[in-house]
Every structure is written in C-alpha cells, then in structure tokens.
Amino acid sequence: MNNLRVRKIAFTAVLAAFAVVGSFFSFPVFGAKCAPAQHLANILGAVFLGPAWNVAAAFIASLIRNLIGAGTPLAFPGSMCGALLAGVLYRLVRRLPAAWLGEIAGTGLIGGMLSYPVARFVLGNDKAALLTFVVPFLISSAGGTAIGAVITVAMKRLGLLEAERNISGERHGGSR
C-alpha cells in the first residue's frame, strides 16, 4: 500500500472519529439541535481528502453513531450528501467557499429532503414530510460550516492548506 493511500485512510479515520466524538456536543438554535462536528469534518474532508474519501468518513461516522446509539438513520443522508457535494464543489472550483456552500446545500437541502423517505419508511414516522428536515439540517450545517470556515481560513492564512497536497496527493496551481 502506498503512502498516499495510507495517509488518506488515516485522515479518513481521524475525521470519522472526530465526527463520532463530536456528535455528543450540540446546542439548541431556534428549536433545532445544532451539532457542528460532522459538518466541520465534512469541510475538512472536502479540502484534504476529496469527495470519495469524505463520503467514506461520513458513512463510517454515521454507522458508528448508529451502532453505539448516538445517532439515527437520518445521519446517513444528512452527513453523506454534505460530504459529497462539499468535496465535489471544492474539487471543481478549488475555492474554500465552494466547500462551505456544498456542505450547507448538500446537508441542508439534499440531505434534508432525502431524510424524508428514511424517516417515513425506515423509522415509521407518518408525520414526516419532504421538507420536515430541511430547516433543522440547514441550521446544524450552517453552524458547523461557520466553524469550518473560520478554521479553514485560518489554516489558509497560516499556509497549512499546503498539507492538503501531502494528504490528497494532488498538485494544483492558482490561488484559493
């Protein structure tokens, strides 16, 4: 196994572990529960890992959270859609705001709407509707994205985003 693959596996595991441990930290915002750790992990994964590994980290975190009783099946569409869209947009645009926007739209809008069939047919929630989870997911993802934005901008100013090249193994030019 080459070093690049080992680095990606290790960082994926670190992000998944951070998301699991961080899932025990939340605070109320306008009646919704803001749990920013998964969203922060998605932002960092988008920048340092790319979409596929980022989705893997989100899946692993969601699976562990469900296995230990710290999450529901709604964690899967919520976390994985944000991880995918943040990773894809960052990979395409190479600008930090693309990752932030991808996380909010992926988790809040797409993940929120994809949670409806999970709530309805897996959890048996007859009161769930297509947009039931959109606002709470938007609030939570906005909180995590705000923290992620502060951290990634600070990392950029300190030149720490250069580590991205070491983890992702990619070379790209231009400013971000």
mmCIF file with all atom_site columns, C-alpha atoms in Angstrom:
data_model
loop_
_atom_site.group_PDB
_atom_site.id
_atom_site.type_symbol
_atom_site.label_atom_id
_atom_site.label_alt_id
_atom_site.label_comp_id
_atom_site.label_asym_id
_atom_site.label_entity_id
_atom_site.label_seq_id
_atom_site.pdbx_PDB_ins_code
_atom_site.Cartn_x
_atom_site.Cartn_y
_atom_site.Cartn_z
_atom_site.occupancy
_atom_site.B_iso_or_equiv
_atom_site.pdbx_formal_charge
_atom_site.auth_seq_id
_atom_site.auth_comp_id
_atom_site.auth_asym_id
_atom_site.auth_atom_id
_atom_site.pdbx_PDB_model_num
ATOM 1   C CA . MET A 1 1   ? 0.000   0.000  0.000  1.00 0.00 ? 1   MET A CA 1
ATOM 2   C CA . ASN A 1 2   ? 1.479   3.315  -0.987 1.00 0.00 ? 2   ASN A CA 1
ATOM 3   C CA . ASN A 1 3   ? 1.957   6.256  1.361  1.00 0.00 ? 3   ASN A CA 1
ATOM 4   C CA . LEU A 1 4   ? -0.773  8.331  -0.277 1.00 0.00 ? 4   LEU A CA 1
ATOM 5   C CA . ARG A 1 5   ? -3.388  5.667  0.348  1.00 0.00 ? 5   ARG A CA 1
ATOM 6   C CA . VAL A 1 6   ? -2.218  5.226  3.938  1.00 0.00 ? 6   VAL A CA 1
ATOM 7   C CA . ARG A 1 7   ? -2.454  8.982  4.540  1.00 0.00 ? 7   ARG A CA 1
ATOM 8   C CA . LYS A 1 8   ? -5.964  9.085  3.128  1.00 0.00 ? 8   LYS A CA 1
ATOM 9   C CA . ILE A 1 9   ? -7.110  6.117  5.192  1.00 0.00 ? 9   ILE A CA 1
ATOM 10  C CA . ALA A 1 10  ? -5.582  7.606  8.339  1.00 0.00 ? 10  ALA A CA 1
ATOM 11  C CA . PHE A 1 11  ? -7.129  11.044 7.819  1.00 0.00 ? 11  PHE A CA 1
ATOM 12  C CA . THR A 1 12  ? -10.493 9.468  6.935  1.00 0.00 ? 12  THR A CA 1
ATOM 13  C CA . ALA A 1 13  ? -10.380 7.562  10.228 1.00 0.00 ? 13  ALA A CA 1
ATOM 14  C CA . VAL A 1 14  ? -9.444  10.715 12.138 1.00 0.00 ? 14  VAL A CA 1
ATOM 15  C CA . LEU A 1 15  ? -12.351 12.657 10.627 1.00 0.00 ? 15  LEU A CA 1
ATOM 16  C CA . ALA A 1 16  ? -14.785 9.823  11.311 1.00 0.00 ? 16  ALA A CA 1
ATOM 17  C CA . ALA A 1 17  ? -13.597 9.575  14.924 1.00 0.00 ? 17  ALA A CA 1
ATOM 18  C CA . PHE A 1 18  ? -13.856 13.335 15.357 1.00 0.00 ? 18  PHE A CA 1
ATOM 19  C CA . ALA A 1 19  ? -17.408 13.292 13.979 1.00 0.00 ? 19  ALA A CA 1
ATOM 20  C CA . VAL A 1 20  ? -18.435 10.457 16.311 1.00 0.00 ? 20  VAL A CA 1
ATOM 21  C CA . VAL A 1 21  ? -16.949 12.033 19.426 1.00 0.00 ? 21  VAL A CA 1
ATOM 22  C CA . GLY A 1 22  ? -18.203 15.452 18.388 1.00 0.00 ? 22  GLY A CA 1
ATOM 23  C CA . SER A 1 23  ? -21.735 14.139 17.932 1.00 0.00 ? 23  SER A CA 1
ATOM 24  C CA . PHE A 1 24  ? -22.111 14.255 21.705 1.00 0.00 ? 24  PHE A CA 1
ATOM 25  C CA . PHE A 1 25  ? -21.721 18.037 21.578 1.00 0.00 ? 25  PHE A CA 1
ATOM 26  C CA . SER A 1 26  ? -24.740 20.044 20.434 1.00 0.00 ? 26  SER A CA 1
ATOM 27  C CA . PHE A 1 27  ? -26.625 23.185 21.358 1.00 0.00 ? 27  PHE A CA 1
ATOM 28  C CA . PRO A 1 28  ? -30.121 24.457 20.617 1.00 0.00 ? 28  PRO A CA 1
ATOM 29  C CA . VAL A 1 29  ? -30.678 27.053 17.885 1.00 0.00 ? 29  VAL A CA 1
ATOM 30  C CA . PHE A 1 30  ? -34.211 28.268 17.123 1.00 0.00 ? 30  PHE A CA 1
ATOM 31  C CA . GLY A 1 31  ? -35.664 24.994 18.380 1.00 0.00 ? 31  GLY A CA 1
ATOM 32  C CA . ALA A 1 32  ? -33.310 22.853 16.302 1.00 0.00 ? 32  ALA A CA 1
ATOM 33  C CA . LYS A 1 33  ? -30.287 20.946 17.552 1.00 0.00 ? 33  LYS A CA 1
ATOM 34  C CA . CYS A 1 34  ? -27.036 22.260 16.117 1.00 0.00 ? 34  CYS A CA 1
ATOM 35  C CA . ALA A 1 35  ? -24.387 19.539 16.135 1.00 0.00 ? 35  ALA A CA 1
ATOM 36  C CA . PRO A 1 36  ? -21.487 21.111 14.267 1.00 0.00 ? 36  PRO A CA 1
ATOM 37  C CA . ALA A 1 37  ? -18.836 18.366 14.439 1.00 0.00 ? 37  ALA A CA 1
ATOM 38  C CA . GLN A 1 38  ? -19.983 16.322 11.422 1.00 0.00 ? 38  GLN A CA 1
ATOM 39  C CA . HIS A 1 39  ? -20.255 19.432 9.286  1.00 0.00 ? 39  HIS A CA 1
ATOM 40  C CA . LEU A 1 40  ? -16.825 20.644 10.339 1.00 0.00 ? 40  LEU A CA 1
ATOM 41  C CA . ALA A 1 41  ? -15.450 17.196 9.488  1.00 0.00 ? 41  ALA A CA 1
ATOM 42  C CA . ASN A 1 42  ? -17.136 17.399 6.082  1.00 0.00 ? 42  ASN A CA 1
ATOM 43  C CA . ILE A 1 43  ? -15.473 20.748 5.358  1.00 0.00 ? 43  ILE A CA 1
ATOM 44  C CA . LEU A 1 44  ? -12.027 19.473 6.344  1.00 0.00 ? 44  LEU A CA 1
ATOM 45  C CA . GLY A 1 45  ? -12.583 16.253 4.403  1.00 0.00 ? 45  GLY A CA 1
ATOM 46  C CA . ALA A 1 46  ? -13.649 18.168 1.308  1.00 0.00 ? 46  ALA A CA 1
ATOM 47  C CA . VAL A 1 47  ? -10.439 20.189 1.386  1.00 0.00 ? 47  VAL A CA 1
ATOM 48  C CA . PHE A 1 48  ? -7.993  17.478 2.397  1.00 0.00 ? 48  PHE A CA 1
ATOM 49  C CA . LEU A 1 49  ? -9.488  14.245 1.048  1.00 0.00 ? 49  LEU A CA 1
ATOM 50  C CA . GLY A 1 50  ? -11.843 14.906 -1.845 1.00 0.00 ? 50  GLY A CA 1
ATOM 51  C CA . PRO A 1 51  ? -15.365 13.633 -2.354 1.00 0.00 ? 51  PRO A CA 1
ATOM 52  C CA . ALA A 1 52  ? -14.948 9.842  -2.244 1.00 0.00 ? 52  ALA A CA 1
ATOM 53  C CA . TRP A 1 53  ? -12.882 9.657  0.923  1.00 0.00 ? 53  TRP A CA 1
ATOM 54  C CA . ASN A 1 54  ? -15.004 12.376 2.510  1.00 0.00 ? 54  ASN A CA 1
ATOM 55  C CA . VAL A 1 55  ? -18.152 10.337 1.887  1.00 0.00 ? 55  VAL A CA 1
ATOM 56  C CA . ALA A 1 56  ? -16.375 7.301  3.343  1.00 0.00 ? 56  ALA A CA 1
ATOM 57  C CA . ALA A 1 57  ? -15.566 9.252  6.520  1.00 0.00 ? 57  ALA A CA 1
ATOM 58  C CA . ALA A 1 58  ? -19.173 10.444 6.795  1.00 0.00 ? 58  ALA A CA 1
ATOM 59  C CA . PHE A 1 59  ? -20.505 6.911  6.246  1.00 0.00 ? 59  PHE A CA 1
ATOM 60  C CA . ILE A 1 60  ? -18.178 5.431  8.856  1.00 0.00 ? 60  ILE A CA 1
ATOM 61  C CA . ALA A 1 61  ? -19.106 8.128  11.376 1.00 0.00 ? 61  ALA A CA 1
ATOM 62  C CA . SER A 1 62  ? -22.828 7.634  10.724 1.00 0.00 ? 62  SER A CA 1
ATOM 63  C CA . LEU A 1 63  ? -22.514 3.867  11.012 1.00 0.00 ? 63  LEU A CA 1
ATOM 64  C CA . ILE A 1 64  ? -20.612 4.059  14.305 1.00 0.00 ? 64  ILE A CA 1
ATOM 65  C CA . ARG A 1 65  ? -23.036 6.655  15.684 1.00 0.00 ? 65  ARG A CA 1
ATOM 66  C CA . ASN A 1 66  ? -25.936 4.343  14.874 1.00 0.00 ? 66  ASN A CA 1
ATOM 67  C CA . LEU A 1 67  ? -24.189 1.280  16.286 1.00 0.00 ? 67  LEU A CA 1
ATOM 68  C CA . ILE A 1 68  ? -23.452 2.970  19.619 1.00 0.00 ? 68  ILE A CA 1
ATOM 69  C CA . GLY A 1 69  ? -26.893 4.580  19.837 1.00 0.00 ? 69  GLY A CA 1
ATOM 70  C CA . ALA A 1 70  ? -25.639 8.140  19.340 1.00 0.00 ? 70  ALA A CA 1
ATOM 71  C CA . GLY A 1 71  ? -27.428 8.701  16.051 1.00 0.00 ? 71  GLY A CA 1
ATOM 72  C CA . THR A 1 72  ? -30.371 7.733  13.917 1.00 0.00 ? 72  THR A CA 1
ATOM 73  C CA . PRO A 1 73  ? -30.519 6.502  10.308 1.00 0.00 ? 73  PRO A CA 1
ATOM 74  C CA . LEU A 1 74  ? -31.080 10.155 9.375  1.00 0.00 ? 74  LEU A CA 1
ATOM 75  C CA . ALA A 1 75  ? -27.349 10.620 9.947  1.00 0.00 ? 75  ALA A CA 1
ATOM 76  C CA . PHE A 1 76  ? -26.583 8.813  6.692  1.00 0.00 ? 76  PHE A CA 1
ATOM 77  C CA . PRO A 1 77  ? -28.289 11.109 4.161  1.00 0.00 ? 77  PRO A CA 1
ATOM 78  C CA . GLY A 1 78  ? -27.519 14.182 6.222  1.00 0.00 ? 78  GLY A CA 1
ATOM 79  C CA . SER A 1 79  ? -23.792 13.646 6.542  1.00 0.00 ? 79  SER A CA 1
ATOM 80  C CA . MET A 1 80  ? -23.023 11.843 3.304  1.00 0.00 ? 80  MET A CA 1
ATOM 81  C CA . CYS A 1 81  ? -24.784 14.296 0.954  1.00 0.00 ? 81  CYS A CA 1
ATOM 82  C CA . GLY A 1 82  ? -22.945 17.223 2.513  1.00 0.00 ? 82  GLY A CA 1
ATOM 83  C CA . ALA A 1 83  ? -19.629 15.391 2.349  1.00 0.00 ? 83  ALA A CA 1
ATOM 84  C CA . LEU A 1 84  ? -20.151 14.513 -1.298 1.00 0.00 ? 84  LEU A CA 1
ATOM 85  C CA . LEU A 1 85  ? -21.281 17.934 -2.507 1.00 0.00 ? 85  LEU A CA 1
ATOM 86  C CA . ALA A 1 86  ? -18.629 19.790 -0.477 1.00 0.00 ? 86  ALA A CA 1
ATOM 87  C CA . GLY A 1 87  ? -15.928 17.517 -1.864 1.00 0.00 ? 87  GLY A CA 1
ATOM 88  C CA . VAL A 1 88  ? -17.141 17.735 -5.449 1.00 0.00 ? 88  VAL A CA 1
ATOM 89  C CA . LEU A 1 89  ? -17.548 21.511 -5.433 1.00 0.00 ? 89  LEU A CA 1
ATOM 90  C CA . TYR A 1 90  ? -14.181 22.064 -3.775 1.00 0.00 ? 90  TYR A CA 1
ATOM 91  C CA . ARG A 1 91  ? -12.527 19.702 -6.235 1.00 0.00 ? 91  ARG A CA 1
ATOM 92  C CA . LEU A 1 92  ? -14.106 21.542 -9.187 1.00 0.00 ? 92  LEU A CA 1
ATOM 93  C CA . VAL A 1 93  ? -13.722 25.154 -8.048 1.00 0.00 ? 93  VAL A CA 1
ATOM 94  C CA . ARG A 1 94  ? -10.686 24.982 -5.721 1.00 0.00 ? 94  ARG A CA 1
ATOM 95  C CA . ARG A 1 95  ? -12.069 27.735 -3.511 1.00 0.00 ? 95  ARG A CA 1
ATOM 96  C CA . LEU A 1 96  ? -12.933 27.334 0.159  1.00 0.00 ? 96  LEU A CA 1
ATOM 97  C CA . PRO A 1 97  ? -16.399 28.915 -0.214 1.00 0.00 ? 97  PRO A CA 1
ATOM 98  C CA . ALA A 1 98  ? -17.260 26.126 -2.658 1.00 0.00 ? 98  ALA A CA 1
ATOM 99  C CA . ALA A 1 99  ? -16.725 23.559 0.097  1.00 0.00 ? 99  ALA A CA 1
ATOM 100 C CA . TRP A 1 100 ? -18.757 25.631 2.539  1.00 0.00 ? 100 TRP A CA 1
ATOM 101 C CA . LEU A 1 101 ? -21.631 26.070 0.088  1.00 0.00 ? 101 LEU A CA 1
ATOM 102 C CA . GLY A 1 102 ? -21.502 22.390 -0.816 1.00 0.00 ? 102 GLY A CA 1
ATOM 103 C CA . GLU A 1 103 ? -21.758 21.369 2.820  1.00 0.00 ? 103 GLU A CA 1
ATOM 104 C CA . ILE A 1 104 ? -24.750 23.594 3.518  1.00 0.00 ? 104 ILE A CA 1
ATOM 105 C CA . ALA A 1 105 ? -26.609 22.720 0.300  1.00 0.00 ? 105 ALA A CA 1
ATOM 106 C CA . GLY A 1 106 ? -25.677 19.053 0.437  1.00 0.00 ? 106 GLY A CA 1
ATOM 107 C CA . THR A 1 107 ? -26.632 18.518 4.054  1.00 0.00 ? 107 THR A CA 1
ATOM 108 C CA . GLY A 1 108 ? -29.373 21.089 4.480  1.00 0.00 ? 108 GLY A CA 1
ATOM 109 C CA . LEU A 1 109 ? -31.239 20.797 1.211  1.00 0.00 ? 109 LEU A CA 1
ATOM 110 C CA . ILE A 1 110 ? -30.386 17.454 -0.377 1.00 0.00 ? 110 ILE A CA 1
ATOM 111 C CA . GLY A 1 111 ? -29.761 15.503 2.828  1.00 0.00 ? 111 GLY A CA 1
ATOM 112 C CA . GLY A 1 112 ? -32.766 17.110 4.467  1.00 0.00 ? 112 GLY A CA 1
ATOM 113 C CA . MET A 1 113 ? -35.058 16.032 1.637  1.00 0.00 ? 113 MET A CA 1
ATOM 114 C CA . LEU A 1 114 ? -33.503 12.559 1.341  1.00 0.00 ? 114 LEU A CA 1
ATOM 115 C CA . SER A 1 115 ? -34.173 12.082 5.037  1.00 0.00 ? 115 SER A CA 1
ATOM 116 C CA . TYR A 1 116 ? -37.891 12.065 4.350  1.00 0.00 ? 116 TYR A CA 1
ATOM 117 C CA . PRO A 1 117 ? -38.055 8.505  2.935  1.00 0.00 ? 117 PRO A CA 1
ATOM 118 C CA . VAL A 1 118 ? -35.716 7.319  5.690  1.00 0.00 ? 118 VAL A CA 1
ATOM 119 C CA . ALA A 1 119 ? -37.946 8.838  8.366  1.00 0.00 ? 119 ALA A CA 1
ATOM 120 C CA . ARG A 1 120 ? -41.130 7.667  6.701  1.00 0.00 ? 120 ARG A CA 1
ATOM 121 C CA . PHE A 1 121 ? -40.241 4.139  5.651  1.00 0.00 ? 121 PHE A CA 1
ATOM 122 C CA . VAL A 1 122 ? -37.324 3.139  7.882  1.00 0.00 ? 122 VAL A CA 1
ATOM 123 C CA . LEU A 1 123 ? -38.275 4.904  11.099 1.00 0.00 ? 123 LEU A CA 1
ATOM 124 C CA . GLY A 1 124 ? -42.041 4.729  10.528 1.00 0.00 ? 124 GLY A CA 1
ATOM 125 C CA . ASN A 1 125 ? -42.619 8.439  11.119 1.00 0.00 ? 125 ASN A CA 1
ATOM 126 C CA . ASP A 1 126 ? -46.002 9.160  9.496  1.00 0.00 ? 126 ASP A CA 1
ATOM 127 C CA . LYS A 1 127 ? -45.759 12.867 10.282 1.00 0.00 ? 127 LYS A CA 1
ATOM 128 C CA . ALA A 1 128 ? -42.560 13.363 8.269  1.00 0.00 ? 128 ALA A CA 1
ATOM 129 C CA . ALA A 1 129 ? -42.825 15.363 5.050  1.00 0.00 ? 129 ALA A CA 1
ATOM 130 C CA . LEU A 1 130 ? -40.373 16.177 2.268  1.00 0.00 ? 130 LEU A CA 1
ATOM 131 C CA . LEU A 1 131 ? -39.241 19.428 3.869  1.00 0.00 ? 131 LEU A CA 1
ATOM 132 C CA . THR A 1 132 ? -39.502 18.379 7.528  1.00 0.00 ? 132 THR A CA 1
ATOM 133 C CA . PHE A 1 133 ? -35.744 18.018 7.999  1.00 0.00 ? 133 PHE A CA 1
ATOM 134 C CA . VAL A 1 134 ? -34.533 20.799 5.723  1.00 0.00 ? 134 VAL A CA 1
ATOM 135 C CA . VAL A 1 135 ? -34.610 23.667 8.248  1.00 0.00 ? 135 VAL A CA 1
ATOM 136 C CA . PRO A 1 136 ? -33.050 21.722 11.153 1.00 0.00 ? 136 PRO A CA 1
ATOM 137 C CA . PHE A 1 137 ? -30.372 20.303 8.854  1.00 0.00 ? 137 PHE A CA 1
ATOM 138 C CA . LEU A 1 138 ? -29.704 23.784 7.429  1.00 0.00 ? 138 LEU A CA 1
ATOM 139 C CA . ILE A 1 139 ? -29.296 25.227 10.911 1.00 0.00 ? 139 ILE A CA 1
ATOM 140 C CA . SER A 1 140 ? -26.949 22.470 12.001 1.00 0.00 ? 140 SER A CA 1
ATOM 141 C CA . SER A 1 141 ? -24.889 22.537 8.808  1.00 0.00 ? 141 SER A CA 1
ATOM 142 C CA . ALA A 1 142 ? -24.657 26.343 8.896  1.00 0.00 ? 142 ALA A CA 1
ATOM 143 C CA . GLY A 1 143 ? -23.242 26.171 12.429 1.00 0.00 ? 143 GLY A CA 1
ATOM 144 C CA . GLY A 1 144 ? -20.656 23.566 11.522 1.00 0.00 ? 144 GLY A CA 1
ATOM 145 C CA . THR A 1 145 ? -19.810 25.314 8.285  1.00 0.00 ? 145 THR A CA 1
ATOM 146 C CA . ALA A 1 146 ? -19.250 28.607 10.107 1.00 0.00 ? 146 ALA A CA 1
ATOM 147 C CA . ILE A 1 147 ? -16.768 26.894 12.410 1.00 0.00 ? 147 ILE A CA 1
ATOM 148 C CA . GLY A 1 148 ? -15.217 25.139 9.415  1.00 0.00 ? 148 GLY A CA 1
ATOM 149 C CA . ALA A 1 149 ? -14.907 28.446 7.577  1.00 0.00 ? 149 ALA A CA 1
ATOM 150 C CA . VAL A 1 150 ? -13.083 30.051 10.475 1.00 0.00 ? 150 VAL A CA 1
ATOM 151 C CA . ILE A 1 151 ? -10.708 27.101 10.761 1.00 0.00 ? 151 ILE A CA 1
ATOM 152 C CA . THR A 1 152 ? -10.022 26.697 7.035  1.00 0.00 ? 152 THR A CA 1
ATOM 153 C CA . VAL A 1 153 ? -9.442  30.435 6.531  1.00 0.00 ? 153 VAL A CA 1
ATOM 154 C CA . ALA A 1 154 ? -7.031  30.425 9.473  1.00 0.00 ? 154 ALA A CA 1
ATOM 155 C CA . MET A 1 155 ? -5.286  27.371 8.033  1.00 0.00 ? 155 MET A CA 1
ATOM 156 C CA . LYS A 1 156 ? -5.020  29.105 4.676  1.00 0.00 ? 156 LYS A CA 1
ATOM 157 C CA . ARG A 1 157 ? -3.512  32.230 6.233  1.00 0.00 ? 157 ARG A CA 1
ATOM 158 C CA . LEU A 1 158 ? -1.002  30.106 8.111  1.00 0.00 ? 158 LEU A CA 1
ATOM 159 C CA . GLY A 1 159 ? -0.113  28.199 4.955  1.00 0.00 ? 159 GLY A CA 1
ATOM 160 C CA . LEU A 1 160 ? -1.393  24.945 6.409  1.00 0.00 ? 160 LEU A CA 1
ATOM 161 C CA . LEU A 1 161 ? -3.544  24.134 3.399  1.00 0.00 ? 161 LEU A CA 1
ATOM 162 C CA . GLU A 1 162 ? -0.324  23.085 1.731  1.00 0.00 ? 162 GLU A CA 1
ATOM 163 C CA . ALA A 1 163 ? -0.722  19.923 3.795  1.00 0.00 ? 163 ALA A CA 1
ATOM 164 C CA . GLU A 1 164 ? -3.641  19.199 1.506  1.00 0.00 ? 164 GLU A CA 1
ATOM 165 C CA . ARG A 1 165 ? -1.195  18.315 -1.208 1.00 0.00 ? 165 ARG A CA 1
ATOM 166 C CA . ASN A 1 166 ? 0.503   15.828 1.065  1.00 0.00 ? 166 ASN A CA 1
ATOM 167 C CA . ILE A 1 167 ? -2.747  14.132 2.018  1.00 0.00 ? 167 ILE A CA 1
ATOM 168 C CA . SER A 1 168 ? -4.592  14.297 -1.282 1.00 0.00 ? 168 SER A CA 1
ATOM 169 C CA . GLY A 1 169 ? -1.514  13.681 -3.369 1.00 0.00 ? 169 GLY A CA 1
ATOM 170 C CA . GLU A 1 170 ? -2.720  16.200 -5.917 1.00 0.00 ? 170 GLU A CA 1
ATOM 171 C CA . ARG A 1 171 ? -0.905  19.080 -7.420 1.00 0.00 ? 171 ARG A CA 1
ATOM 172 C CA . HIS A 1 172 ? -2.812  22.137 -8.411 1.00 0.00 ? 172 HIS A CA 1
ATOM 173 C CA . GLY A 1 173 ? -1.914  25.701 -9.022 1.00 0.00 ? 173 GLY A CA 1
ATOM 174 C CA . GLY A 1 174 ? -3.630  29.004 -8.559 1.00 0.00 ? 174 GLY A CA 1
ATOM 175 C CA . SER A 1 175 ? -4.815  30.798 -5.525 1.00 0.00 ? 175 SER A CA 1
ATOM 176 C CA . ARG A 1 176 ? -7.700  29.716 -3.378 1.00 0.00 ? 176 ARG A CA 1
#
